[in-house]
Structures are given as structure tokens and as C-alpha cells.
CSV table of C-alpha atoms in Angstrom, one decimal:
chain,number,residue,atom,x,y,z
L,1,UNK,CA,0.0,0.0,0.0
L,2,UNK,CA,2.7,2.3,1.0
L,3,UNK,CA,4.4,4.5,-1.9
L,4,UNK,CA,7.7,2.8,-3.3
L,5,UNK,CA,11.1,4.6,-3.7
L,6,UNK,CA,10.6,4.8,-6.9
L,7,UNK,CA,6.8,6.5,-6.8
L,8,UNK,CA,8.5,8.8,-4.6
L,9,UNK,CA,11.5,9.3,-6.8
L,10,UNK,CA,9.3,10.4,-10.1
L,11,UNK,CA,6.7,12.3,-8.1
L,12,UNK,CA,9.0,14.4,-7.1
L,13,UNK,CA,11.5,15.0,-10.5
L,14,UNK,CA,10.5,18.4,-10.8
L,15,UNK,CA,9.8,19.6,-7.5
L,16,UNK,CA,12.3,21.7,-5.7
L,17,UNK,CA,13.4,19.9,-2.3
L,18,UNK,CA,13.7,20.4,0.5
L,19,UNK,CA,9.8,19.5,0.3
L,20,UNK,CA,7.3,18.4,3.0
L,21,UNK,CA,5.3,15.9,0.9
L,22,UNK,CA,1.8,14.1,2.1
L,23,UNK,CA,0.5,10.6,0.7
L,24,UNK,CA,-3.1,11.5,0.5
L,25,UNK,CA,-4.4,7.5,-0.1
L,26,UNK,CA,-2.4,6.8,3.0
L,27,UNK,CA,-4.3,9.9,5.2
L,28,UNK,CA,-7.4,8.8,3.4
L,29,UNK,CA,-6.7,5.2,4.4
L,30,UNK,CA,-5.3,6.0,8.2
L,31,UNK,CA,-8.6,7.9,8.6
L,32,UNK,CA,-11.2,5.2,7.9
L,33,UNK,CA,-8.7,2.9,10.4
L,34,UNK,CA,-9.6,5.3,13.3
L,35,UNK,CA,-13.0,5.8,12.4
L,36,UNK,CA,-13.6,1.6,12.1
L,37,UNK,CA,-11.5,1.3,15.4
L,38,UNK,CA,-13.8,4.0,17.3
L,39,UNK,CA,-16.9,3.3,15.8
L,40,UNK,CA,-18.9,0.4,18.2
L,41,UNK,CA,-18.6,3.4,20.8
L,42,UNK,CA,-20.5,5.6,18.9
L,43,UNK,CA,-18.3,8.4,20.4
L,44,UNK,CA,-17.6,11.5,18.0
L,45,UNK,CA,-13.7,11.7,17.1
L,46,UNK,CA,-12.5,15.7,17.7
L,47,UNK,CA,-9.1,15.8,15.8
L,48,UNK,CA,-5.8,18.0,17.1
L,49,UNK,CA,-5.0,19.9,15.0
L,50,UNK,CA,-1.2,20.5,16.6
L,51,UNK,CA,-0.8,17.1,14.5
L,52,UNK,CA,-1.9,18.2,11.0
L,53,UNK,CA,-1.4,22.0,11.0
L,54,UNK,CA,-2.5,21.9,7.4
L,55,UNK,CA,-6.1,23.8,7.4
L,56,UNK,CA,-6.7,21.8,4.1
L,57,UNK,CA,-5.6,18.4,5.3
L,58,UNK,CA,-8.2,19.2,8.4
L,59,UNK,CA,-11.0,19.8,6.1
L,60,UNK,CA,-10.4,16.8,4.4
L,61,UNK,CA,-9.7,14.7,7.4
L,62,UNK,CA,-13.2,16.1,8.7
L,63,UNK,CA,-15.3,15.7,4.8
L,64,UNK,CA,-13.7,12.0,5.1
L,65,UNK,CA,-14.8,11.1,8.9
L,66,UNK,CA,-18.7,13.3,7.9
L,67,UNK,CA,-20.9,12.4,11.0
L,68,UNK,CA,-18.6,10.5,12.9
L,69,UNK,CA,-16.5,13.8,13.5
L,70,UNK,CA,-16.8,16.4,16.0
L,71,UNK,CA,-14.4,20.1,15.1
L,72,UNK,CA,-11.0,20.3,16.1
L,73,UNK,CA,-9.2,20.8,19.3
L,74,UNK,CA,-6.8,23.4,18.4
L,75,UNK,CA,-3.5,24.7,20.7
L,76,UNK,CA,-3.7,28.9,20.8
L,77,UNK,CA,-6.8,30.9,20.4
L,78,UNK,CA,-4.9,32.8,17.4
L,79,UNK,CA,-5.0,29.6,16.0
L,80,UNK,CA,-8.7,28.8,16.5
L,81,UNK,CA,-9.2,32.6,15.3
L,82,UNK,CA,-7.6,31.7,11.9
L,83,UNK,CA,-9.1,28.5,12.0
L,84,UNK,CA,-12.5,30.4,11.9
L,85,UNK,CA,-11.6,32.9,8.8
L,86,UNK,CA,-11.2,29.7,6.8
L,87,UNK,CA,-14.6,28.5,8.0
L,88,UNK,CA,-14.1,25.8,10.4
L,89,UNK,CA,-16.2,25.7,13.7
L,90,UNK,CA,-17.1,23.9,16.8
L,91,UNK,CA,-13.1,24.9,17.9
L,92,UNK,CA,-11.8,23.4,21.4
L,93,UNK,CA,-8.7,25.5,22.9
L,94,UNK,CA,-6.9,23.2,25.2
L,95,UNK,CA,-4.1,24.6,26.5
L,96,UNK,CA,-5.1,27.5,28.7
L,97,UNK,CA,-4.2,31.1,27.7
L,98,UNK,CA,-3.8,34.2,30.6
L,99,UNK,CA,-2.5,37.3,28.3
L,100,UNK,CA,-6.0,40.1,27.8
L,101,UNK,CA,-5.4,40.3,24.1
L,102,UNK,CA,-5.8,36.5,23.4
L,103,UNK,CA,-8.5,36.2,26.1
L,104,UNK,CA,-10.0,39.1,24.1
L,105,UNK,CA,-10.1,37.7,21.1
L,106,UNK,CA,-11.5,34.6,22.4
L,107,UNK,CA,-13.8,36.7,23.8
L,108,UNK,CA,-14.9,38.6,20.6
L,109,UNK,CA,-14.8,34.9,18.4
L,110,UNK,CA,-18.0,34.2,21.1
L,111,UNK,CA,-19.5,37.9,20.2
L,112,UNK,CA,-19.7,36.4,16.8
L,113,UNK,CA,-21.2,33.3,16.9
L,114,UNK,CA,-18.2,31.2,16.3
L,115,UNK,CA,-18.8,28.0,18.9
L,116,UNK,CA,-15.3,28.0,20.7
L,117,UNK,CA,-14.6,26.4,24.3
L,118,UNK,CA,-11.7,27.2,26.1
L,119,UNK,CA,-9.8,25.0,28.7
L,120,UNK,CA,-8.9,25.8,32.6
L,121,UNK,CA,-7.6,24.5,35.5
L,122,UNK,CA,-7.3,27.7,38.0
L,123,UNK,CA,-9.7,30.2,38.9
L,124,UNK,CA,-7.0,32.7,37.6
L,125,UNK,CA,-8.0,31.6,34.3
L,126,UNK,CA,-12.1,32.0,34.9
L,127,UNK,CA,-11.1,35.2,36.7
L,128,UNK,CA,-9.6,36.6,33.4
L,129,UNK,CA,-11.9,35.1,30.8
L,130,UNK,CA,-15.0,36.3,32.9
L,131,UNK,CA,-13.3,39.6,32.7
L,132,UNK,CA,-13.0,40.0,29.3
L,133,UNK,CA,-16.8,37.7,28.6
L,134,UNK,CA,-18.4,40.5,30.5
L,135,UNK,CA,-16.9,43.0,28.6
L,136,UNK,CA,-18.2,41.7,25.5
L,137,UNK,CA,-21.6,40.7,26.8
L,138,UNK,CA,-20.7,37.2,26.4
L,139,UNK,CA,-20.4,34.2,28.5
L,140,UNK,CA,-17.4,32.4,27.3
L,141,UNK,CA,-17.7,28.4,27.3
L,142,UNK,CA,-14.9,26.7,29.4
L,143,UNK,CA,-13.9,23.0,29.9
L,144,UNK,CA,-12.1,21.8,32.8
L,145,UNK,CA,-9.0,20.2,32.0
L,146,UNK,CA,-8.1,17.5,34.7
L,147,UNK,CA,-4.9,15.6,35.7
L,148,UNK,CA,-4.8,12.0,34.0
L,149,UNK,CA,-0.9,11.4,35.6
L,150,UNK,CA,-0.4,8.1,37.5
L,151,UNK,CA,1.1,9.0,41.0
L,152,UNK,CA,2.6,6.7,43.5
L,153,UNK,CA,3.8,6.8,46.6
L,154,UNK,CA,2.2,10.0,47.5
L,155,UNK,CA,3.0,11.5,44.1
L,156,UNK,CA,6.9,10.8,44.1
L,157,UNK,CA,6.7,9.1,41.5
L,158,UNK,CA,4.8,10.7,39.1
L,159,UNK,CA,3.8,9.3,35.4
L,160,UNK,CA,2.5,11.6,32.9
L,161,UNK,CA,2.3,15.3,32.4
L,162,UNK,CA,2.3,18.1,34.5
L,163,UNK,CA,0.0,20.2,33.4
L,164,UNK,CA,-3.2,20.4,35.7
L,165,UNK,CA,-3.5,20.6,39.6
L,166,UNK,CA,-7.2,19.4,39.2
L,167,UNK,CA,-7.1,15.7,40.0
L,168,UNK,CA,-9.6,15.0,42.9
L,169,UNK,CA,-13.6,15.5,42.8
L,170,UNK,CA,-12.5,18.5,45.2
L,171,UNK,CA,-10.3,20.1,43.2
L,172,UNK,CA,-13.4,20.1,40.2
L,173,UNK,CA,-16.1,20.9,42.2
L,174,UNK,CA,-13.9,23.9,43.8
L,175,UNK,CA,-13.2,25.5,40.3
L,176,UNK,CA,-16.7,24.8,39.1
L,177,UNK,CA,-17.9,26.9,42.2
L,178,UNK,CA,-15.8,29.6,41.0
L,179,UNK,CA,-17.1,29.1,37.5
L,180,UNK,CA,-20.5,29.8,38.4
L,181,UNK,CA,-19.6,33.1,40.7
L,182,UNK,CA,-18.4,34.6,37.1
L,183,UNK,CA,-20.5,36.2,35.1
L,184,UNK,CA,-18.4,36.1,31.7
L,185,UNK,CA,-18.0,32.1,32.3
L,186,UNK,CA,-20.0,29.3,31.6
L,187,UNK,CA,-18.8,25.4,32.7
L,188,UNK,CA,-19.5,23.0,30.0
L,189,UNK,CA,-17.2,19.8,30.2
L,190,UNK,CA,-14.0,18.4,31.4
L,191,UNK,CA,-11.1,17.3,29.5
L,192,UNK,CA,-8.3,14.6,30.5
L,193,UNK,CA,-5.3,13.6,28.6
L,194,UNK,CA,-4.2,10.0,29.7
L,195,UNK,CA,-0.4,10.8,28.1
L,196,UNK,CA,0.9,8.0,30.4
L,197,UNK,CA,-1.2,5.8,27.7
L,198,UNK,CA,-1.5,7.5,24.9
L,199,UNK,CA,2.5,8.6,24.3
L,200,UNK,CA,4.4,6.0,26.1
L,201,UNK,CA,5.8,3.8,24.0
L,202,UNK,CA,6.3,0.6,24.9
L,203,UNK,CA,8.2,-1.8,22.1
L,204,UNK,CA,11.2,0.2,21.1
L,205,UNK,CA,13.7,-2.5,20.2
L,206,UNK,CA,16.4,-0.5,22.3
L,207,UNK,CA,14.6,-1.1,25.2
L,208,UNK,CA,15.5,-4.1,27.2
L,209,UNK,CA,12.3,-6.5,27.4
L,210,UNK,CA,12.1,-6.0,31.5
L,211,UNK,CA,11.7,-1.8,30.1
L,212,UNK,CA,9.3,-3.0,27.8
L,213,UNK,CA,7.6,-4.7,30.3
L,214,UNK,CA,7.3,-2.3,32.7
L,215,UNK,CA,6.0,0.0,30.1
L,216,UNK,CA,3.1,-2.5,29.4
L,217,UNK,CA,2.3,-2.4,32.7
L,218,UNK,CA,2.8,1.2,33.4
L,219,UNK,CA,0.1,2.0,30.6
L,220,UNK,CA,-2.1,-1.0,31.5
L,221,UNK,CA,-2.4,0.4,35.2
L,222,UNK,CA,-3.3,3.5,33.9
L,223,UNK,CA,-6.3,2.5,32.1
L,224,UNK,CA,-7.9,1.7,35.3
L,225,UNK,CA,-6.5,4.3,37.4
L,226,UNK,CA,-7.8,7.3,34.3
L,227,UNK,CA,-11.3,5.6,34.1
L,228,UNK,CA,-12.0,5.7,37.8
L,229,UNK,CA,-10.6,9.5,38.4
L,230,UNK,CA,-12.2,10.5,35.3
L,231,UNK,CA,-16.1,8.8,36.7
L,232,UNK,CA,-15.3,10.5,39.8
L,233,UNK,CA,-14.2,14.1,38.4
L,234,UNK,CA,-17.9,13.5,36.2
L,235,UNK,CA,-19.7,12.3,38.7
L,236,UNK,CA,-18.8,15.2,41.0
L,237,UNK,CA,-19.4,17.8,38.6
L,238,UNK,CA,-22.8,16.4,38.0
L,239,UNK,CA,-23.9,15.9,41.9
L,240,UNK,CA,-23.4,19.9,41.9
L,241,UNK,CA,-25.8,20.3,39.3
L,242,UNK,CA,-23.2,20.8,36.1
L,243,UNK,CA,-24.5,19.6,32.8
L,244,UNK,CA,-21.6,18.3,30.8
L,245,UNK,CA,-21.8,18.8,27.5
L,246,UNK,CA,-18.2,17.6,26.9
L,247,UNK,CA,-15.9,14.8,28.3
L,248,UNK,CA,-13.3,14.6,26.2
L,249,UNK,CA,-9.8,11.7,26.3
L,250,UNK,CA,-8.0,10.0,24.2
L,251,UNK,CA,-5.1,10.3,22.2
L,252,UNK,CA,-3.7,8.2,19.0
L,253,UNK,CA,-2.3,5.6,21.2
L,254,UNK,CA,-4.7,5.2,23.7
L,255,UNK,CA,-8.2,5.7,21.6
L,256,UNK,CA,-8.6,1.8,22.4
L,257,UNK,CA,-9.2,2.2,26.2
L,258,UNK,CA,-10.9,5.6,25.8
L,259,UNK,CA,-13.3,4.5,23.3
L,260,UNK,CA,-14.2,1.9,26.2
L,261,UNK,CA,-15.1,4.6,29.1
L,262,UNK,CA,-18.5,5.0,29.6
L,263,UNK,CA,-17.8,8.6,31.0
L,264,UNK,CA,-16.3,9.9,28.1
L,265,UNK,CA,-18.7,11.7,25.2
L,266,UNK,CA,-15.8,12.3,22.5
L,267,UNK,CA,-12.1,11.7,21.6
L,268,UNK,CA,-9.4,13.2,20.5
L,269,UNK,CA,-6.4,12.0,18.2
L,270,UNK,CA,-4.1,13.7,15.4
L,271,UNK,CA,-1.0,12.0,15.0
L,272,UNK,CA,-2.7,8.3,13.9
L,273,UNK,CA,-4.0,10.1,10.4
L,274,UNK,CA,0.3,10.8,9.3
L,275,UNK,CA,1.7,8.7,11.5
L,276,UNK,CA,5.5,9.9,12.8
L,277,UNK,CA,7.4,7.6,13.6
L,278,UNK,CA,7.6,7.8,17.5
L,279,UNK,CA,4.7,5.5,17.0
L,280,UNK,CA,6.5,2.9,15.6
L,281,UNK,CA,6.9,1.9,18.5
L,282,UNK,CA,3.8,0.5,20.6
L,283,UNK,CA,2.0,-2.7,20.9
L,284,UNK,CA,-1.7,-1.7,20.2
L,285,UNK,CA,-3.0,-3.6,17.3
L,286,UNK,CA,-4.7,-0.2,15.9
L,287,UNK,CA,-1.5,1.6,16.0
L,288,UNK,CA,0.5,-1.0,14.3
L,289,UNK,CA,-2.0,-1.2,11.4
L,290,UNK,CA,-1.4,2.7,10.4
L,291,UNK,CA,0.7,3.7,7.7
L,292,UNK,CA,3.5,6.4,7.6
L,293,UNK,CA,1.5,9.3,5.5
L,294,UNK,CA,3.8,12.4,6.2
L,295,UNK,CA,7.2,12.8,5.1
L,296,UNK,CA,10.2,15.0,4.1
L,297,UNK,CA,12.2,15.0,1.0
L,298,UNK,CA,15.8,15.6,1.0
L,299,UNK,CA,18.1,16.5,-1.7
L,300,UNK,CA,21.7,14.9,-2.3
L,301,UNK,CA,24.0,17.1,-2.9
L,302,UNK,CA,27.4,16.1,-1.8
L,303,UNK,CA,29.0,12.5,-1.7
L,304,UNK,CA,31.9,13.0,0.6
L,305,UNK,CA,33.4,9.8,0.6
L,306,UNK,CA,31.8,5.9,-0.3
L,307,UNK,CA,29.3,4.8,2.0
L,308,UNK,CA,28.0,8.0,2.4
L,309,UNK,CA,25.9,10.8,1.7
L,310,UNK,CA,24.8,14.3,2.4
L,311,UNK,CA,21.7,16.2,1.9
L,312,UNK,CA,20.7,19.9,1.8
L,313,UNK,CA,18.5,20.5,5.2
L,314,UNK,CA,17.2,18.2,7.1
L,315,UNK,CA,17.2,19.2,11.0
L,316,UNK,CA,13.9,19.3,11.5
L,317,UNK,CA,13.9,17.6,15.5
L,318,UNK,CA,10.8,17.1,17.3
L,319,UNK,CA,10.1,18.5,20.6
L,320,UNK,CA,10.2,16.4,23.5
L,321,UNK,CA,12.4,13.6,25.5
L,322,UNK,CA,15.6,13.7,23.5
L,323,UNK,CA,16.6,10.8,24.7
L,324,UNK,CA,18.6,7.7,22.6
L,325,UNK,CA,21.3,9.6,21.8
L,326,UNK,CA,18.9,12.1,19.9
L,327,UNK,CA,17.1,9.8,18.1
L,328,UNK,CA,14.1,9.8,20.0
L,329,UNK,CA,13.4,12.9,18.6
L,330,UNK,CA,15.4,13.1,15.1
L,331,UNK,CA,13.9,12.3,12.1
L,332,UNK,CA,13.9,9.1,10.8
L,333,UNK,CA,15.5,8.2,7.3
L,334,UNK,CA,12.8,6.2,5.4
L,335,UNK,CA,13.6,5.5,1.7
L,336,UNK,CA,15.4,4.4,-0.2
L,337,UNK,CA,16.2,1.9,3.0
L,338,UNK,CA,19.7,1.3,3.7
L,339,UNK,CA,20.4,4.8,5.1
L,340,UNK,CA,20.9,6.3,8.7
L,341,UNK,CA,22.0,9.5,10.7
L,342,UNK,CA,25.6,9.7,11.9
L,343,UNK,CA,25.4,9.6,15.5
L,344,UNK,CA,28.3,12.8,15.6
L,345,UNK,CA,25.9,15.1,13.2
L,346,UNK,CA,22.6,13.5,13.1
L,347,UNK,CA,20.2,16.1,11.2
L,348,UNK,CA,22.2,19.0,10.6
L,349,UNK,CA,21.4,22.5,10.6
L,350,UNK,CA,22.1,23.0,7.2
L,351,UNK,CA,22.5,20.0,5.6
L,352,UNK,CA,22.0,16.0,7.0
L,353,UNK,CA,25.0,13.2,6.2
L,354,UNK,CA,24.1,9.9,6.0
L,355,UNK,CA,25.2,6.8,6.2
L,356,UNK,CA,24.9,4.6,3.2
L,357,UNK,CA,24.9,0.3,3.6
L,358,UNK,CA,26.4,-1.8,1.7
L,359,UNK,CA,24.1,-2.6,-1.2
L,360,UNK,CA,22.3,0.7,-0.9
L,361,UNK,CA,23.4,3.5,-3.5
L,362,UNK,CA,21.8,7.3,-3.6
L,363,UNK,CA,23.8,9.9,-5.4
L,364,UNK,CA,23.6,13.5,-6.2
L,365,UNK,CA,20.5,14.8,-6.8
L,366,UNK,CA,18.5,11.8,-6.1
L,367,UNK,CA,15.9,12.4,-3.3
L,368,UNK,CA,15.5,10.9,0.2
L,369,UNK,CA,12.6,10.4,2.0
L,370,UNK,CA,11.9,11.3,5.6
L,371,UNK,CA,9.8,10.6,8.4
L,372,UNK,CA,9.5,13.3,11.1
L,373,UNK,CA,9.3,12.1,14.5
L,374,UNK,CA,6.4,14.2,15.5
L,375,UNK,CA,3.1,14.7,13.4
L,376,UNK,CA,2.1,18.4,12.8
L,377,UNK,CA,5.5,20.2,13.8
L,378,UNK,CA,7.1,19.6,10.6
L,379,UNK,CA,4.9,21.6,9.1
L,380,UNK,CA,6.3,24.9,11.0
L,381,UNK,CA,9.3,24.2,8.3
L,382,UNK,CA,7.5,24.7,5.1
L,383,UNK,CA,4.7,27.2,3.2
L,384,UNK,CA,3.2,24.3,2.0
L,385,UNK,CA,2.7,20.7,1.7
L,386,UNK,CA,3.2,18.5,-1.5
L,387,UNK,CA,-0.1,16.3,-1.8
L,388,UNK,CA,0.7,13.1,-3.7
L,389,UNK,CA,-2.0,10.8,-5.0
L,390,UNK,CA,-1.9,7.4,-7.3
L,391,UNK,CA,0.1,5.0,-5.6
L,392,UNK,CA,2.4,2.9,-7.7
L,393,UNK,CA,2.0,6.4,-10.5
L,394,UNK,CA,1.6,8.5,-7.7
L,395,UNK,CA,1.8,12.4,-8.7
L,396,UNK,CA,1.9,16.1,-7.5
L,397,UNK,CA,-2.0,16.7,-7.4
L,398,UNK,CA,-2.2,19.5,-5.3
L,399,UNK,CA,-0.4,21.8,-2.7
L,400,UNK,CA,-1.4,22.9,0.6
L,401,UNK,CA,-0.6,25.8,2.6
L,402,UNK,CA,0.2,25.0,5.9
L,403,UNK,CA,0.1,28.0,8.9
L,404,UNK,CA,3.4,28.9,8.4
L,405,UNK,CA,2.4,29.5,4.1
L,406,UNK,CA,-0.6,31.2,5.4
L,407,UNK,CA,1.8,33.7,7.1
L,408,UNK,CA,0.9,32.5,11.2
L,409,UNK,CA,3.1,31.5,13.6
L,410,UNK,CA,1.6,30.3,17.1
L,411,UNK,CA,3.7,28.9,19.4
């Protein structure tokens, strides 16, 4: 199913490279995958867009899934603001904002009629929004976003993120209080990411099998531990008289278990529909049945000496643990296969040298193909996206601006 060397290699004859470059039968394909997998729940899938970053790719990820899909949980309210010029709606801001002009424009996007929700999890946050709601003669939705870490041992050993401080039906029913003392707020749901589950991999071959193990067990734990804070954080809410009109989880890895709590009325994924390569590595059977759909192109410009190779660009790293000597978060080398980073340069600032196997043979100006190890943030590194479609005669068919063509840069 994947595209071959080869389909890359004429697809892209005439194109100038360094090139971001998207399979669009893969996406097409890696969308129906998640949309079978989630589908006996009946939940609604809300996709991130931090993962696609692509506002064309997003509409057609949305046109593909029809029903089944519920808008977009974005990352800034700038982006949810542009988001709405090109005609999306039903917008989720996650990550909670503090600064009056973004709050404001949040505020104004409300004024308007555009259906946004914002997250909290401090009543500084409702104390600013309510500020700025009032001033606009609004009440701005917000959702609760709760703590979904494991903690032992009194939380000194902590699993997850740190993001919230709201992890006890206390903690939600004290900022849900607050929430209805505001008069520019209105509560409407909670949010949880499990990322203990949904980001840990747990079958990387340079992990030793006890890691591996205790990985598995780590995220299987978790489950149970997410599913019973999460009914208790609802169940709460709802005792005080809240009507939650969303209860949003889930991420790419962990849509299996989400899709299976009863508490839960959507979920959230982005990175399943291109697939980085980060998620190479876990043991769920949906995630091992997607397909790489993302990539970078590379040219070869220099051959500095047999057995290797070096292309123009290339360090495009991911964000996060950095671990595994960098590979963790460097890109991967795809096709042809045969080819690796140099653990001295990795992916360079300017250009990336590789190193070439016996048997394998690139030379200049022949293209190689990337995968980043991230989903969306490779897309802060080009104007636009090559969309290939045709398989085996696969061709340039369109091209997409992503934010960064579009002239916006959020975070």
C-alpha cells in the first residue's frame, strides 16, 4: 500500500526539495482505520489539529470522517481565530491562555457566533476570561482540563504530564464553584489527557524486554486508574448540578481504552492520520495497522566519501524527551532503505549526512525520504505541503498551505 522509492522518486523529479510531501491514499486510508476502530462506541472523534497544522488536510480529514466527527481541538486561540476565517467551527482551545489580548479575542470569536470552548484548571484563568466575557456581553464556554498522571507513593513518582492541579472531585467541584460566581463564564465539560497511555511507547527494540515490560504495565495500570478518576471528576461535577456537554480523552495511542469509558462523550487523536514515527513503536494492534503518511524530501548534494551521503536540510527535530542519543526525537531516514543518521551530526542545521549500507546507493541529486518524529511540527518548516496521490504512478496533485504559508506562527 505504501508509496515505493521509486513513486517517490518520479513524483518528485520536478519539484524543488527540501519538500514536506503528504500521501493522501495513506491519510485517506489512516482515517477510515480510526474511524472503524472508534466506531462500536458511537463516540464522536475531535481531531488536534497540533498534528496536522495543514487547514486543508483538516477539512479533508473532517469531509472523510462526515458524522462520525466532531471540530478540532486546536493549541492557541490565534489559532482557533484563523481556523475560523477559513470557516471551520465547533473549535476546542486546550491549553489554557492568561495574556488580555488573546482572552479578548477569544472573547470577541464568542461575540460572533463562532462555537469556541476554552480549557482551565485555575480560577485565575475563569477570573480573566469572565473579565473579558463581560466585557463583550458574552459568557465564554470553558472545559475543565483534569490531571490523568499516574502517581505513587504520594505522588513521588509521578507518570505523565504536568499540566493540571485538578485531580480529585474536590479540586473540580472547587473550580466549578468559581465558575458559576463569574459572570463572563460558563462550565460546559471536562477534559483529560491519559499521556501516560497514549505517548508511552512501549516496544522500542532498544529497550531491554524488563523496560518493555514495565512500560506495558505502566500504561495498563493507567487504564484503570484514568477511568476511575475521570467517573469521579464526572460524577462530581454532576452531583453539583453541572451539565456536561463535553468529556473529552483520548489520544492516537490510547483511543482503544478511551473508546471503552462510559464517562467519556468524545475523543481526541491527530498524530494516527500521518503517522510519525515515534509511534513505531507500541503494541496496540490499531497503532501498528497505520501507515506512515507524512514525510520530508531531502536532496543529495554532496558524496563525501563511499558509503555516504549528504543532503541539503534536514534538522527538522521534534520536541520532547531527546533521549537515545537524539534519536528519539530526530527524524527518521525512510527510503530508499539502507540509510541512517551519523550519531556525531545527526540532522544537521544546514545540511543532514548519512550513512549509506552496503548494497544501498543514492547519489547526487536523487531524493531521500523522511519521516518526522512528530506529526504536525514539521509543518512549521515549510509554506506548503506536496499532496501526492496514485500509488504505484503517484503524482503532485495539489499543494497545501500549511500555517506557516498562510503567514501565522503560534507557538
Amino acid at each position: 500500500m505504501s508509496l515505493s522509492y521509486e513513486a517517490f522518486k518520479r513524483a518528485l523529479a520536478s519539484e524543488r526539495l527540501p519538500a514536506m510531501v503528504v500521501d493522501l491514499d495513506a491519510l485517506d486510508r489512516n482515517v477510515d482505520r480510526v474511524l472503524a476502530l472508534i466506531a462500536p462506541s458511537k463516540l464522536p472523534l475531535r481531531v488536534a489539529t497540533k498534528s496536522v497544522r495543514v487547514p486543508a488536510l483538516l477539512r479533508r480529514i473532517l469531509t472523510r470522517g462526515g458524522a462520525a466527527m466532531r471540530g478540532l481541538m486546536t493549541y492557541t486561540i490565534d489559532e482557533a481565530a484563523l481556523l475560523a476565517t477559513q470557516g471551520f467551527d465547533d473549535l476546542f482551545v486546550a491549553y489554557p491562555q492568561t495574556s488580555r489580548s488573546d482572552l479578548e479575542r477569544a472573547a470577541g470569536l464568542v461575540a460572533r457566533g463562532v462555537t469556541l470552548r476554552l480549557a482551565v484548571d485555575a480560577e485565575p484563568h475563569l477570573r480573566r476570561i469572565s473579565e473579558v466575557g463581560e466585557a463583550h456581553g458574552v459568557r465564554v464556554p470553558v472545559v475543565i482540563c483534569a490531571d490523568m498522571s499516574l502517581r505513587l507513593l504520594g505522588d513521588r513518582i509521578h507518570l505523565g504530564v504536568r499540566r493540571s492541579p485538578i485531580a480529585t472531585p474536590e479540586d473540580a467541584i472547587a473550580i466549578a464553584r468559581a465558575a458559576s460566581e463569574l459572570a463572563g463564564v460558563t462550565l460546559v465539560g471536562l477534559m483529560g489527557y491519559e499521556a501516560q497511555i497514549a505517548g508511552l511507547a512501549d516496544d522500542h527494540a532498544s529497550d531491554a524486554p524488563p523496560m518493555r515490560a514495565a512500560k506495558r504495565s505502566v500504561r495498563s495500570m493507567s487504564v484503570r486508574v484514568v477511568r476511575e478518576r475521570r467517573a469521579a471528576l464526572v460524577r462530581a461535577l454532576r452531583a453539583e448540578g453541572h451539565t456536561l456537554s463535553i468529556v473529552n480523552g483520548g489520544g492516537t495511542a490510547s483511543l482503544d481504552s478511551t473508546t471503552n469509558d462510559d464517562f467519556v462523550t468524545e475523543v481526541t487523536c491527530g498524530s494516527a492520520f500521518f503517522k510519525p514515527h515515534l509511534f513505531d513503536n507500541f503494541t496496540n494492534a490499531h497503532v501498528r495497522s497505520l501507515e506512515p503518511a507524512c514525510f520530508f524530501a531531502l536532496e543529495v548534494t554532496r558524496v563525501p566519501a563511499p558509503g555516504f551521503a549528504t543532503c541539503l536540510g534536514g534538522g527538522y527535530v521534534a520536541s520532547g524527551d531527546a533521549g537515545r542519543g537524539g534519536r528519539t526525537s530526530a527524524p527518521l531516514p525512510w527510503l530508499p532503505g539502507g540509510l541512517a543518521l551519523l550519531a556525531g551530526e545527526m540532522a544537521g542545521e544546514v545540511q543532514t549526512p548519512l550513512r549509506v549500507a552496503p548494497g544501498a546507493s543514492v547519489t547526487h541529486g536523487d531524493p531521500v525520504i523522511f519521516r518526522h518524529a512528530k506529526a504536525g511540527e514539521i509543518a512549521e518548516r515549510f509554506t506548503h505541503a506536496l499532496l501526492l496521490q496514485g500509488g504505484s504512478d503517484a503524482r503532485v496533485v495539489d499543494r497545501a498551505l500549511t500555517y506557516r504559508g498562510l503567514g501565522a506562527c503560534f507557538v
